Coordinates of C-alpha atoms (C1' of nucleotides) in Angstrom, one line a residue:
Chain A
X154 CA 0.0 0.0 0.0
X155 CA 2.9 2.6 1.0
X156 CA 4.1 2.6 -2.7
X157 CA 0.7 3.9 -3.7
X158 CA 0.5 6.3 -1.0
X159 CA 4.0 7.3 -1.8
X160 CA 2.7 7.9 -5.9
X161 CA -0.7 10.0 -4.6
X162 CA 1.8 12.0 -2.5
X163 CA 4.3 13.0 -5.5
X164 CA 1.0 13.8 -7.0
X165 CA 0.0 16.2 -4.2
X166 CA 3.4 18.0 -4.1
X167 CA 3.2 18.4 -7.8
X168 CA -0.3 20.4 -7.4
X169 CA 0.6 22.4 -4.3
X170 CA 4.0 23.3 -6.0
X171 CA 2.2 25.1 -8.5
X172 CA -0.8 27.4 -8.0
X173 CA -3.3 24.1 -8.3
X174 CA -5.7 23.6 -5.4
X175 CA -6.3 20.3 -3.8
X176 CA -10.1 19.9 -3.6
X177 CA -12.0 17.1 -2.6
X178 CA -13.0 16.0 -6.3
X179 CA -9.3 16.3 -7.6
X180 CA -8.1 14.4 -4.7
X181 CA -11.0 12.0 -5.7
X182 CA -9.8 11.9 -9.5
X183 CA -6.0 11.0 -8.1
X184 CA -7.3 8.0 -5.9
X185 CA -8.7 6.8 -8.6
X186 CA -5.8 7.1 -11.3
X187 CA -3.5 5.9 -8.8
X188 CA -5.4 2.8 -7.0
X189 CA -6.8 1.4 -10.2
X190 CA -4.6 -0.9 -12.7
X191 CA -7.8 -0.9 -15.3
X192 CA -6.2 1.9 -17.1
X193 CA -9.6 3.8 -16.6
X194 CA -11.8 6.1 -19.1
X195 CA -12.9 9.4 -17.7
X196 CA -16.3 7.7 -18.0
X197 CA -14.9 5.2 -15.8
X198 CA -13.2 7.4 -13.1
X199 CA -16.7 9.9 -13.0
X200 CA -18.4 7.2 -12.4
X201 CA -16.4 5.9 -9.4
X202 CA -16.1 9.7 -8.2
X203 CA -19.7 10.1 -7.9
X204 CA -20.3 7.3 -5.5
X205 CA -18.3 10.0 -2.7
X206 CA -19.2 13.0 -4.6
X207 CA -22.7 12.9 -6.1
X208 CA -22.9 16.4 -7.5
X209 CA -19.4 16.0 -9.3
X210 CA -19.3 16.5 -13.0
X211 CA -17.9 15.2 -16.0
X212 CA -16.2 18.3 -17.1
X213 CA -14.6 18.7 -13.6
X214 CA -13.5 15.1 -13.9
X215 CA -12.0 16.0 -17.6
X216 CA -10.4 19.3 -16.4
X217 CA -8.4 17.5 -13.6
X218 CA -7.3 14.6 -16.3
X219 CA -5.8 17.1 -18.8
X220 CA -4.4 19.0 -15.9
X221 CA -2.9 15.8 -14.5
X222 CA -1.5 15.4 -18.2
X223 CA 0.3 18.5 -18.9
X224 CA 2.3 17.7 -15.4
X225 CA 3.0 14.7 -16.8
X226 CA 1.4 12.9 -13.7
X227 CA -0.5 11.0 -15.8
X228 CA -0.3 9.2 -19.0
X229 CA -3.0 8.4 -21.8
X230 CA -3.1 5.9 -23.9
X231 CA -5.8 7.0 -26.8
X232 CA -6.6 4.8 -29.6
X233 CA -8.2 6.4 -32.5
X234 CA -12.3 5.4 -30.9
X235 CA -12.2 7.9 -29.2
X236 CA -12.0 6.6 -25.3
X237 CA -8.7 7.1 -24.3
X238 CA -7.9 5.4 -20.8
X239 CA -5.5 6.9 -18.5
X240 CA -2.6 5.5 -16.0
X241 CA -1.7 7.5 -12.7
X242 CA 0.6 5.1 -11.0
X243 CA 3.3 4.5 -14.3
X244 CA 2.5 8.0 -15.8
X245 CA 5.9 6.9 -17.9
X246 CA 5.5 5.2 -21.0
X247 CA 5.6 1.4 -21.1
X248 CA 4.0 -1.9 -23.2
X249 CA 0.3 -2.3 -23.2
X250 CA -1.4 -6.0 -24.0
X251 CA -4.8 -4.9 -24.6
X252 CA -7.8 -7.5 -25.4
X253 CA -9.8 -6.4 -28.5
X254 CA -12.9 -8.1 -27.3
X255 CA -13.2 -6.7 -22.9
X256 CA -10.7 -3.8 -23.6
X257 CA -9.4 -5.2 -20.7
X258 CA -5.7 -3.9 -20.3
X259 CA -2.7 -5.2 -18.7
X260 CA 1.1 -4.3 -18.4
X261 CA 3.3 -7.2 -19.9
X262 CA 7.0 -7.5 -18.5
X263 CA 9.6 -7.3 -21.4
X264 CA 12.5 -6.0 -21.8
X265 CA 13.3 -2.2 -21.6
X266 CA 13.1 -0.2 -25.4
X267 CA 16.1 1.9 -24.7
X268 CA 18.6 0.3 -27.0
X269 CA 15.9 0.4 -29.7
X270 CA 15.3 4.0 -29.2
X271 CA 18.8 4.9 -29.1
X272 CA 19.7 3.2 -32.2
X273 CA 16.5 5.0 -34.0
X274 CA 18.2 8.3 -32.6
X275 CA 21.4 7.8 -34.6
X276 CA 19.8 6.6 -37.5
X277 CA 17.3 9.0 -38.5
X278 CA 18.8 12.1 -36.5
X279 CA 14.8 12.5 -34.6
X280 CA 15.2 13.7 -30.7
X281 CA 13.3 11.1 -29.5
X282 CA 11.2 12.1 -26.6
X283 CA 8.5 9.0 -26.3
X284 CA 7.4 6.0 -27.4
X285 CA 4.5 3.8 -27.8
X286 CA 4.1 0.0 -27.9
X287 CA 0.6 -1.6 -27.9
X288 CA -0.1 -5.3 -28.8
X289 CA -3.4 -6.3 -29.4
X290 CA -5.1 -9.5 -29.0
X291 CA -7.5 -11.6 -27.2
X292 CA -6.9 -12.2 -23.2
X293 CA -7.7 -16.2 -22.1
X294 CA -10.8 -15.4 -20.3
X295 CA -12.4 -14.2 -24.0
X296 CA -11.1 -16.9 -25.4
X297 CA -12.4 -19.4 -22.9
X298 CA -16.0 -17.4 -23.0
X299 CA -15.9 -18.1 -27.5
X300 CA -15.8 -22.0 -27.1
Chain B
X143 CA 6.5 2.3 -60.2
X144 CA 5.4 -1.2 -60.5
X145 CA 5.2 -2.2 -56.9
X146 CA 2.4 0.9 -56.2
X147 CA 1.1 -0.3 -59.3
X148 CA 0.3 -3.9 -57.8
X149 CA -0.7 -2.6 -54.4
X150 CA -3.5 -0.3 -56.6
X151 CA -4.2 -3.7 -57.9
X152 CA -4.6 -5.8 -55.2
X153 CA -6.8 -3.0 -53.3
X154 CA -9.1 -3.2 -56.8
X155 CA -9.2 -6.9 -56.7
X156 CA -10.0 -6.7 -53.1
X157 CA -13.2 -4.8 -53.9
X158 CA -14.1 -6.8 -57.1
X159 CA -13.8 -9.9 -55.2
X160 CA -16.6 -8.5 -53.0
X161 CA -19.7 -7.0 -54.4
X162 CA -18.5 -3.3 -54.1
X163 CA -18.0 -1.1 -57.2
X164 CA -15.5 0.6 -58.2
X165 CA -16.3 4.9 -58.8
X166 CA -13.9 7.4 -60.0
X167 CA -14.5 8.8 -56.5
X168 CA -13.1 5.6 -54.9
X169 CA -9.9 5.1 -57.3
X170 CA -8.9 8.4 -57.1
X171 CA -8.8 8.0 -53.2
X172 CA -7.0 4.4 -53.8
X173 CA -4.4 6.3 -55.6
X174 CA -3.8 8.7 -52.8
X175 CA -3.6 6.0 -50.3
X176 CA -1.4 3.9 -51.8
X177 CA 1.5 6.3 -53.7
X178 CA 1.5 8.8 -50.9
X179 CA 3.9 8.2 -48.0
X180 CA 3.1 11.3 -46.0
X181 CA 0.3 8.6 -44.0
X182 CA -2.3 11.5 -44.8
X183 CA -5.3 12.0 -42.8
X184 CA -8.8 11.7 -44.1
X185 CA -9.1 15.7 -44.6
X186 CA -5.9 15.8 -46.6
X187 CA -7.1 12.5 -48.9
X188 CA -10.2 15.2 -49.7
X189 CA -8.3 17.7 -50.3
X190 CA -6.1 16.0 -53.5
X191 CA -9.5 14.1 -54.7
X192 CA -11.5 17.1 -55.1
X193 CA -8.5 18.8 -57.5
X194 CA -10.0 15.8 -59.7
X195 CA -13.1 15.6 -59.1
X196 CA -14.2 18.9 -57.1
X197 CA -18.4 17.4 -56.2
X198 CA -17.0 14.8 -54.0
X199 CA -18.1 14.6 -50.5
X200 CA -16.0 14.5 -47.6
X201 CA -18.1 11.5 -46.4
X202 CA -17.5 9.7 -49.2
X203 CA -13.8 9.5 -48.5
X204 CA -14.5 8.5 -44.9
X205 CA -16.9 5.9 -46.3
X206 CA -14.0 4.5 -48.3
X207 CA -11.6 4.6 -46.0
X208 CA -13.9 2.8 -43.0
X209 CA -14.1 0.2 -46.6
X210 CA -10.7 -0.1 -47.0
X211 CA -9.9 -0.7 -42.8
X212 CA -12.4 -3.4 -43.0
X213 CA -11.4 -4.7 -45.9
X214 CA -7.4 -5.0 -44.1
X215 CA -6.4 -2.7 -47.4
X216 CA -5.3 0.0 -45.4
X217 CA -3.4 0.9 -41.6
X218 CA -4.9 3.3 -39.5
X219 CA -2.9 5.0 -37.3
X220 CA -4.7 6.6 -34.7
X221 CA -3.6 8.9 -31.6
X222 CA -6.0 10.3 -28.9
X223 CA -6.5 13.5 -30.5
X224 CA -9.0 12.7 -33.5
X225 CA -7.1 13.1 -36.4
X226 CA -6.2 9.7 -37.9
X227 CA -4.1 9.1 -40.5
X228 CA -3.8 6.6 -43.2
X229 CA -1.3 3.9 -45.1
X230 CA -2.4 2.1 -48.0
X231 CA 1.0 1.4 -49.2
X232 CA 2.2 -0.9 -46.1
X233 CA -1.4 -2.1 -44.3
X234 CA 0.1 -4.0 -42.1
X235 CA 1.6 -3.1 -38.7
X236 CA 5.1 -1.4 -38.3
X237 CA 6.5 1.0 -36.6
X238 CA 6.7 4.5 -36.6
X239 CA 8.3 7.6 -36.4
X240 CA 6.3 10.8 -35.3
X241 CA 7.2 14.4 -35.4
X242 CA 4.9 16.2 -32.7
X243 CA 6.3 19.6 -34.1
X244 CA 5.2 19.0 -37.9
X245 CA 3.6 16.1 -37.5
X246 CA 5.4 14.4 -40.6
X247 CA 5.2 10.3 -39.7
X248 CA 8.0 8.0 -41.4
X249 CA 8.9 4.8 -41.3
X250 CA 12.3 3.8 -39.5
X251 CA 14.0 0.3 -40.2
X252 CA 14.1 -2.0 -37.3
X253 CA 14.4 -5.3 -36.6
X254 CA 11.3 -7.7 -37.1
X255 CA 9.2 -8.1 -33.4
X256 CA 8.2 -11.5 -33.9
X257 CA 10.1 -12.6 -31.3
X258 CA 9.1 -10.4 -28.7
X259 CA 5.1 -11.1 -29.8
X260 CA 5.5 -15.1 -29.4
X261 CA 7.4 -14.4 -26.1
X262 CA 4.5 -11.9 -24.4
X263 CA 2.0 -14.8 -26.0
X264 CA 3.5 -17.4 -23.9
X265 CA 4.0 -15.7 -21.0
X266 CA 0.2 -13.7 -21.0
X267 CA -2.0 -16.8 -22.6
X268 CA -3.2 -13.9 -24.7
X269 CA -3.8 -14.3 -29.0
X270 CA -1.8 -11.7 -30.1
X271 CA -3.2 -10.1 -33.5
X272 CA -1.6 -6.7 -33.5
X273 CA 0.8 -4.8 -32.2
X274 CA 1.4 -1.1 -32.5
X275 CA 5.0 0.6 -31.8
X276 CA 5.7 4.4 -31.9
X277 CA 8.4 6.6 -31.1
X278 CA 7.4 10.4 -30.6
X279 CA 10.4 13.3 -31.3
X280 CA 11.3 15.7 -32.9
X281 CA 12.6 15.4 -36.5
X282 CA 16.1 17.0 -37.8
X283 CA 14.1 19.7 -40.0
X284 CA 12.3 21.1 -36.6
X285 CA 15.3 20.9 -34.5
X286 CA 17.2 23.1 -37.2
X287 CA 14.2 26.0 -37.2
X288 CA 14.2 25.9 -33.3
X289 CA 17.8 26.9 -33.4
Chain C
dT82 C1' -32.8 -2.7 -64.5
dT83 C1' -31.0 -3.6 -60.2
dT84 C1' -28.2 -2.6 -56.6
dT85 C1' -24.8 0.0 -54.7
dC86 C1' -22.7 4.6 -54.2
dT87 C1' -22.7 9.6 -53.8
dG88 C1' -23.5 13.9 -51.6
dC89 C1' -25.9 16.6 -48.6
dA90 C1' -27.2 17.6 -44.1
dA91 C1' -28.3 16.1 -39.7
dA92 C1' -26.8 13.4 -35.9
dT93 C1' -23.4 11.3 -32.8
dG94 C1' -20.1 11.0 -29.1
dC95 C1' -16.2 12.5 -26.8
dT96 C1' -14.0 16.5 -25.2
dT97 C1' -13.5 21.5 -24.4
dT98 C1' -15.1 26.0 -23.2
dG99 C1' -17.6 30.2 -21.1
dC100 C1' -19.3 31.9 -17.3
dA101 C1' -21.7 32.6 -12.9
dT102 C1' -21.4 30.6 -8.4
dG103 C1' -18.9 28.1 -4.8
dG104 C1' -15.1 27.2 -2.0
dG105 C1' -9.9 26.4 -0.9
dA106 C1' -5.8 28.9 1.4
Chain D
dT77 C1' -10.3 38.3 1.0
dC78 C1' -8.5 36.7 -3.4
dC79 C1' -8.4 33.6 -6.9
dC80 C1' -8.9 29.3 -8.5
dA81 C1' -12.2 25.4 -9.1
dT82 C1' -16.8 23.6 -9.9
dG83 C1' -20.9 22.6 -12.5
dC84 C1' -23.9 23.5 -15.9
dA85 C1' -25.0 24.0 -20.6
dA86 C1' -23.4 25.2 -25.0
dA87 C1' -20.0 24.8 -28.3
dG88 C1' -16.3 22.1 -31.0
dC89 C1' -14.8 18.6 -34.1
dA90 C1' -13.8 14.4 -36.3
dT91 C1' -16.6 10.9 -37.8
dT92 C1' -21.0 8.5 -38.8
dT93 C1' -25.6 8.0 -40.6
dG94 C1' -30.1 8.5 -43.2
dC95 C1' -31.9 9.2 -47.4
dA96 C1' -33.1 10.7 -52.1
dG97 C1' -31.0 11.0 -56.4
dA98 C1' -27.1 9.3 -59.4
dA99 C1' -24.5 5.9 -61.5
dA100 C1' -21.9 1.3 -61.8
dA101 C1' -22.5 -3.4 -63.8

DNA sequence: TTTTCTGCAAATGCTTTGCATGGGA
DNA sequence: TCCCATGCAAAGCATTTGCAGAAAA
C-alpha cells in the first residue's frame, strides 16, 4: 500500500508546488488514477467519483485529467475510438497488452526499449522524446467465453 | 512504379472480389492512399481528390476509408486526438516515427518483433493479432528552425 | 434494370469552453 | 479576501448515418 501512497503524494506535491488547489473532487480523480490498474476512461473514473461525490461532473473530472496530463502525472493511452484510458501510478511510457474483445488492459513484463530508441536516434537524426508499444489481441478469459 | 502499381491492384481486386463497385470517386482515393507516404489523414485524402473531381463529399472518403480498414487494405494509425491518418501502401503493422512539431510520420528500419510477440504470447495466454509501436520526437528539420 | 454509391445535411459521441457561483488557502 | 475550481450548458470537431437522387454493372 505505501508505494501507492507514496505515488498520490508526488502527486500532491506536484499540485501544491504550482498554484493548483487540492479539492475534494481532484483528490477523488488522483485515488482513482492511482489505485486502479484498469487503465480507466474518464467515463470510468466519473463514475467511481460520484459514489463519494454525487454532485461531481464530468467536465470537472475531464479538467483535472488534462491537468494531471500536462504535469505529466499522468499518462494516456488513446486509440483512435475515441475513449482514451488513463494511468496515474506508471504515468511513464511502457507496453500495453490490450484485449480487443473486454478492452481489458494489462502491463506485460519485457525487456526495456532503450537500446531500440537509441539506435533509432542515430539513424534518423529524430530527438526522440517517447514512445509507444501496444499489442493487441484476445486475453484467455475471452477466449475461454468463445468455445 | 510497378510495386504501387500492384498494391493499386490488389486494393481493386480486393473490392471486385466482393460486391463493391468501383467509382472514380473511390480510385482516385486508392491512388492517394497507396502512392503517398506522408500517412495522410482523411481531410488531406479530400483535399487532393476534389482537385479531380471537385463534387465529392467529404463522407465519401471516410466511407471509403472505413471500406478499406475493413477490408485489411489499409493501416490506421490513430492517436488520442482525432485526427487519424492513413497507409495504404504498407497495411500492415510497423512501426513509426512521429514528429509532434510538424507532425510528418516515417517509417524507420528496425528489426522484425516477432520474437518479442511469441514471447509476451507465452508468458500472458493472450492471441496476439496486432501490435502497434511508436516513437514520438522531434525530427532534424524542426530541431534546425528551433535553433 | 438492379443494386450500390454519392453527396448533402443532420446526428453522434467524446471532449472542451464560457461563465456565474462556490469554496480552498 | 482573493483567486482558483466547480458545475452546468453550450460549443467544437472528427466521424458516422439517413436518405433521395445518381450511376456502376
Amino acid at each position: 500500500m505505501t508505494a501507492l501512497d507514496d505515488r498520490l503524494e508526488s502527486m500532491l506535491d506536484k499540485l501544491r508546488g504550482s498554484k493548483y488547489r487540492i479539492t475534494p473532487q481532484r483528490l477523488a480523480v488522483l485515488r482513482i488514477l492511482v489505485q486502479s490498474d484498469a487503465h480507466p476512461s474518464v467515463e470510468d473514473i466519473y463514475q467511481e467519483v460520484i459514489e463519494d461525490f454525487p454532485t461531481t461532473s464530468l467536465a470537472t473530472v475531464y479538467k483535472t485529467v488534462t491537468l494531471l496530463k500536462e504535469l505529466g502525472e499522468v499518462l494516456e493511452i488513446g486509440f483512435g475510438d475515441g475513449r482514451s484510458r488513463y494511468d496515474g501510478y506508471k504515468p511513464y511510457a511502457h507496453p500495453h497488452l490490450i484485449c480487443l474483445q473486454c478492452r481489458r488492459i494489462i502491463d506485460p513484463d519485457l525487456g526495456p526499449m532503450a537500446d531500440m530508441t537509441a539506435k533509432l536516434a542515430r539513424d534518423t537524426g529524430f530527438r526522440i522524446v517517447n514512445h509507444r508499444l501496444d499489442f493487441f489481441g484476445i486475453c484467455p478469459d475471452c477466449q475461454a467465453d468463445a468455445e
